[in-house]
Short mmCIF file of C-alpha atoms and ligand atoms in Angstrom, two decimals:
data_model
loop_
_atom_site.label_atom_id
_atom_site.label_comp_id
_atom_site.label_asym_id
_atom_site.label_seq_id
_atom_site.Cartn_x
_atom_site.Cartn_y
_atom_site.Cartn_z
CA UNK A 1049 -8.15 -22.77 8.43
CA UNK A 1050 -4.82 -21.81 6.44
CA UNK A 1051 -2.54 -19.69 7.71
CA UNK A 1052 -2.52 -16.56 5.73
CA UNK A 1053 0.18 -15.19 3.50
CA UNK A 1054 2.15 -12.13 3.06
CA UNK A 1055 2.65 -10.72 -0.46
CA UNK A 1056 5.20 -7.98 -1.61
CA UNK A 1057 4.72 -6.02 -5.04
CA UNK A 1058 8.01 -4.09 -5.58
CA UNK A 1059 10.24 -3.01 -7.88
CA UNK A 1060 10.35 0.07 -10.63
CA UNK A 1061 7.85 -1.40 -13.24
CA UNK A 1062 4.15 -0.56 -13.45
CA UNK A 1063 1.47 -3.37 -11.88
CA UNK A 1064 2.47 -3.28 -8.26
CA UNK A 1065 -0.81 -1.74 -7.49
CA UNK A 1066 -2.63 -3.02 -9.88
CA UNK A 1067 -1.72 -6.54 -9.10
CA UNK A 1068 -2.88 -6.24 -5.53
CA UNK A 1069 -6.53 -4.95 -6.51
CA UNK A 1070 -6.79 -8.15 -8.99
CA UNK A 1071 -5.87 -9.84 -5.89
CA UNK A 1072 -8.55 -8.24 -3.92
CA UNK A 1073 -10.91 -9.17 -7.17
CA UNK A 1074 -10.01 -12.78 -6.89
CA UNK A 1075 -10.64 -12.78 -2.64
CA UNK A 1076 -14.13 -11.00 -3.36
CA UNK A 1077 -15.29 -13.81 -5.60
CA UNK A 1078 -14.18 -15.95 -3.06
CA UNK A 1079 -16.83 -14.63 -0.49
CA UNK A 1080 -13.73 -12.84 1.51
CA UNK A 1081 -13.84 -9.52 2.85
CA UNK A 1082 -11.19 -7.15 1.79
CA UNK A 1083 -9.62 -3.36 3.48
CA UNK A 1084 -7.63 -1.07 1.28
CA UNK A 1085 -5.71 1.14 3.42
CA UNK A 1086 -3.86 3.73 0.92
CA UNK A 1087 -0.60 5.19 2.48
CA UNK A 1088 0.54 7.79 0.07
CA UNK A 1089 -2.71 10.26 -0.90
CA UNK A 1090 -4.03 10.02 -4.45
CA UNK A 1091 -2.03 7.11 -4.83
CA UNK A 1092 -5.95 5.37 -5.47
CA UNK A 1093 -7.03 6.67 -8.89
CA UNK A 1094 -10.72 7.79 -9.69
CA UNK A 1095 -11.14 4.50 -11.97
CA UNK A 1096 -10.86 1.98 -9.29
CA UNK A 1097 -11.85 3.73 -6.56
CA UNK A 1098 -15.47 3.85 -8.03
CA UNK A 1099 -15.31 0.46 -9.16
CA UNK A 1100 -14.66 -0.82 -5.79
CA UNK A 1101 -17.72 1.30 -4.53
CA UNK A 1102 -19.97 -1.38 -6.60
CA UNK A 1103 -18.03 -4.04 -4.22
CA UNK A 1104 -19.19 -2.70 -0.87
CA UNK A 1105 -19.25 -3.47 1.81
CA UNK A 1106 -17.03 -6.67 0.40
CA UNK A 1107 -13.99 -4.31 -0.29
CA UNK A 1108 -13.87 -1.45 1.90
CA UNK A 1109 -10.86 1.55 1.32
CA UNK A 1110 -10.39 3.84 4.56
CA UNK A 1111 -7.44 6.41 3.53
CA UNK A 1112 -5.37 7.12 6.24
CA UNK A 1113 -5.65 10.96 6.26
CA UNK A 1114 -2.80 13.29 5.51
CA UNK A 1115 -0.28 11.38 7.24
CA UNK A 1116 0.83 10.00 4.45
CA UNK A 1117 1.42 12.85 1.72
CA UNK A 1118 4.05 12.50 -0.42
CA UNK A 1119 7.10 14.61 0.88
CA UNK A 1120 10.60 15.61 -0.42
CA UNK A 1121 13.21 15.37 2.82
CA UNK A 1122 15.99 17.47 0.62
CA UNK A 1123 13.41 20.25 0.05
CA UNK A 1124 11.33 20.71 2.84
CA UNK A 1125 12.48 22.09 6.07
CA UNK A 1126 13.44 19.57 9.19
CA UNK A 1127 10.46 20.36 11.14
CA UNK A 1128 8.05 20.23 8.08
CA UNK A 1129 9.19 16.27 8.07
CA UNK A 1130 9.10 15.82 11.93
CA UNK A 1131 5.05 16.89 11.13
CA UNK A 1132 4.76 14.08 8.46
CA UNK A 1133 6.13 11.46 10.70
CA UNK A 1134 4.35 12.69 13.59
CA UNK A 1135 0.97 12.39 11.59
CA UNK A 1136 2.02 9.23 9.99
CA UNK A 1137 2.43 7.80 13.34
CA UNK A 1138 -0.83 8.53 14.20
CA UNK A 1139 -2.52 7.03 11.24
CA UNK A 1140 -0.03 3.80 11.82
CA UNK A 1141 -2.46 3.14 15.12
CA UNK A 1142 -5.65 3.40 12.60
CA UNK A 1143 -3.27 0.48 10.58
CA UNK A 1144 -3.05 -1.64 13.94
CA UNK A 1145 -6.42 -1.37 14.96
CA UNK A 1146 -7.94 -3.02 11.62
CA UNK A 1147 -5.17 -5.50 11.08
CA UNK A 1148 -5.87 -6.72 14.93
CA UNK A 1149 -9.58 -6.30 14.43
CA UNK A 1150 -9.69 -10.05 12.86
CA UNK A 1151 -12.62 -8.40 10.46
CA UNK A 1152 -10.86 -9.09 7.32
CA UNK A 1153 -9.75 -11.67 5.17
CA UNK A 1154 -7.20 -9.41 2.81
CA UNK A 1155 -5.58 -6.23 3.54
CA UNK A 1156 -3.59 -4.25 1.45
CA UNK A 1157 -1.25 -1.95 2.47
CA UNK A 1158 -1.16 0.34 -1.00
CA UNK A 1159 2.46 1.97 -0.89
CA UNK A 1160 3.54 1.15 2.76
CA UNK A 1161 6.96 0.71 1.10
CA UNK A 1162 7.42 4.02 0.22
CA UNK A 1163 6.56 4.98 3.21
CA UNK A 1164 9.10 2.95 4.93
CA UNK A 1165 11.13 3.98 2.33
CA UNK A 1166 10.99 7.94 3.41
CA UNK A 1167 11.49 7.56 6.73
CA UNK A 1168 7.33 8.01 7.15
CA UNK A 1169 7.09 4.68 9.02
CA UNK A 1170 9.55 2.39 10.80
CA UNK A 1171 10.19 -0.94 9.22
CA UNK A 1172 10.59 -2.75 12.72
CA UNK A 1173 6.27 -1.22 12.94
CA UNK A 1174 5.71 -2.98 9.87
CA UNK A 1175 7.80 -6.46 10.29
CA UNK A 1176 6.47 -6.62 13.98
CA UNK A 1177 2.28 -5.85 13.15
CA UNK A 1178 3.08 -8.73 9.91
CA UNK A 1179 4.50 -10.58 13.22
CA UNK A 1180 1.34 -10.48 14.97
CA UNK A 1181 -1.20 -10.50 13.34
CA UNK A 1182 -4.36 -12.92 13.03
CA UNK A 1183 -3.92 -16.27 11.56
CA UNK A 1184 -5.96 -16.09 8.99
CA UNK A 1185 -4.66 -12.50 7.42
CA UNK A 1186 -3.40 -12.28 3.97
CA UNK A 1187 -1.19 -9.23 3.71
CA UNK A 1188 -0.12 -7.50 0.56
CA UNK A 1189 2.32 -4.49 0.78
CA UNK A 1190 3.54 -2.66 -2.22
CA UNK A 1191 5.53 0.36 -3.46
CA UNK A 1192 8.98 0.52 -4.75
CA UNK A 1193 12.26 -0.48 -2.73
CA UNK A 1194 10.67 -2.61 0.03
CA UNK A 1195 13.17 -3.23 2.68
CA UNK A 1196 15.10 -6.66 3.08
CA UNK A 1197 13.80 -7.02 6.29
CA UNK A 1198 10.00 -6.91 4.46
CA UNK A 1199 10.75 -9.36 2.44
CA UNK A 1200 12.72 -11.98 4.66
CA UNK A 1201 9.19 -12.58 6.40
CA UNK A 1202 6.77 -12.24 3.35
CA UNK A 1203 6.37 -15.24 1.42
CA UNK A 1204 5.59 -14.31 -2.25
CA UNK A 1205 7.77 -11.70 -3.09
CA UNK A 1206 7.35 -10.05 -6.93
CA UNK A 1207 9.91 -7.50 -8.42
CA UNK A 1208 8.32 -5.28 -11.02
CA UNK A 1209 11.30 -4.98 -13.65
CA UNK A 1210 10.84 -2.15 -16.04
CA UNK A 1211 11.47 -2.80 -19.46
CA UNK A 1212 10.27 0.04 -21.00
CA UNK A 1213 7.11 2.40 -19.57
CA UNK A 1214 4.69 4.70 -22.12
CA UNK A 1215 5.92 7.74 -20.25
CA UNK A 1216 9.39 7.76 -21.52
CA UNK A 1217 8.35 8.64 -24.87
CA UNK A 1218 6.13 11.31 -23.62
CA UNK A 1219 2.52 9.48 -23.39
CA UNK A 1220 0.84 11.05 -20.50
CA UNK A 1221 -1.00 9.21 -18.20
CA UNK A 1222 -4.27 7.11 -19.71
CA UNK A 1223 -7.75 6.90 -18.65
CA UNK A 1224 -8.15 3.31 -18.19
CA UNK A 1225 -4.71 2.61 -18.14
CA UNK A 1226 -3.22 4.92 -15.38
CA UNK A 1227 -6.10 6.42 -13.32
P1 ATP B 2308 -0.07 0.72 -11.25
O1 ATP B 2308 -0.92 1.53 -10.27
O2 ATP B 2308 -0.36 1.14 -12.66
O3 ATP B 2308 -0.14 -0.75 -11.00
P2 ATP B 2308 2.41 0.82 -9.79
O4 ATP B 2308 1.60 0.67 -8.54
O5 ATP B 2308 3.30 -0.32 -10.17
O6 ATP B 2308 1.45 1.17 -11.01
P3 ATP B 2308 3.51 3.28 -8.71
O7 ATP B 2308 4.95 3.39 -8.38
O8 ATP B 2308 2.53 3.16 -7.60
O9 ATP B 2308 3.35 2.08 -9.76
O10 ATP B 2308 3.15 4.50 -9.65
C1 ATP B 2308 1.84 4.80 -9.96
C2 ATP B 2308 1.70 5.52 -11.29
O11 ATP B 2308 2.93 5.75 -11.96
C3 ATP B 2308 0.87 4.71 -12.29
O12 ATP B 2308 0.06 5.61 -12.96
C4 ATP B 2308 1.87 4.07 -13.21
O13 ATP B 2308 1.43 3.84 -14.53
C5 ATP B 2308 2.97 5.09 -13.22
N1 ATP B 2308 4.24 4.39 -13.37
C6 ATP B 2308 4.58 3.20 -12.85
N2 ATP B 2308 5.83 2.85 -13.22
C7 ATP B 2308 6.28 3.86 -14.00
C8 ATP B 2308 7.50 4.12 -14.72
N3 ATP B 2308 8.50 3.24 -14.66
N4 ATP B 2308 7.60 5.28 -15.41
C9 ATP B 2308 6.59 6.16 -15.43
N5 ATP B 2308 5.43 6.00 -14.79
C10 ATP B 2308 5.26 4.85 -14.09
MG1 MG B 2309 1.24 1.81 -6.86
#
């Protein structure tokens, strides 16, 4: 049995997510079982979500309630953040129970950076569950500015580099293409 690997998708170009759900594509075909576990909410668009339903019980997606919802620290209150973390902590044990569960092949942790990134999560969590868990897990985290710390341990790392995105010269997001 290999030991299983830990991919990173960062950086400010478009494909970090959908990079990880070819991934998941690729481990499907390969008779491997697969858990989405979406961090930020909505961050899973309507297109893939019901193309993955065709893939059940193969691929599997279990949001992780609202402990994850996009927040702005400078413009909401103190306490208003303490709530988000406090919820986000929560859904961080649903995280450790199905990475320890050994049911899965793949998991990908959609947006875990950004997470980190907001002060939703702690990093030393995330390095230290990537630490421990089975031998045979491949891991992929994405999301913009993963930590140094995230990608010492991972060992395919992929930066994202925008060269130039549809929505700077006012395209709205595309059916197909976006969501
Ligand atoms: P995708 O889901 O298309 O692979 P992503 O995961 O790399 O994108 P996110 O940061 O998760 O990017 O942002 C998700 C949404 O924002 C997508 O609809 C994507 O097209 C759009 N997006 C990504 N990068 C940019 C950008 N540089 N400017 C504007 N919109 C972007
Ligand atoms: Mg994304």
């Amino acid at each position: 049995m290999d030991k299983g690997l830990v991919l990173v998708n960062t950086g400010n170009g478009k494909g970090k997510t959908t990079a990880a759900l070819g991934l998941a594509l690729r481990a499907v075909g390969n008779g491997q079982k697969v858990l989405i576990l979406q961090f930020i909410k909505g961050a899973w668009k309507y297109g893939e979500l019901s193309a993955l339903e065709r893939l059940s019980p193969d691929v599997e997606i279990h949001p992780l309630g609202n402990g994850f919802v996009r927040h702005n620290k400078k413009d909401g209150g103190q306490k208003e953040f303490q709530q988000h973390q406090e919820k986000a902590r929560a859904a961080w044990e649903t995280v450790k129970n199905e990475v320890m569960s050994d049911q899965w092949d793949l998991i990908i942790l959609d947006e875990v950076n950004y997470a980190v990134d907001f002060g939703l999560l702690r990093v030393e969590d995330v390095v230290d569950l990537i630490k421990k868990r089975p031998e045979r897990l491949n891991i992929v985290l994405t999301g913009r500015n993963a930590r140094p710390e995230v990608i010492a341990i991972a060992d395919t790392v992929t930066e994202m580099k925008l060269i130039k995105h549809a929505f700077e010269k006012g395209i709205r997001a595309r059916r197909g293409i976006e969501f």
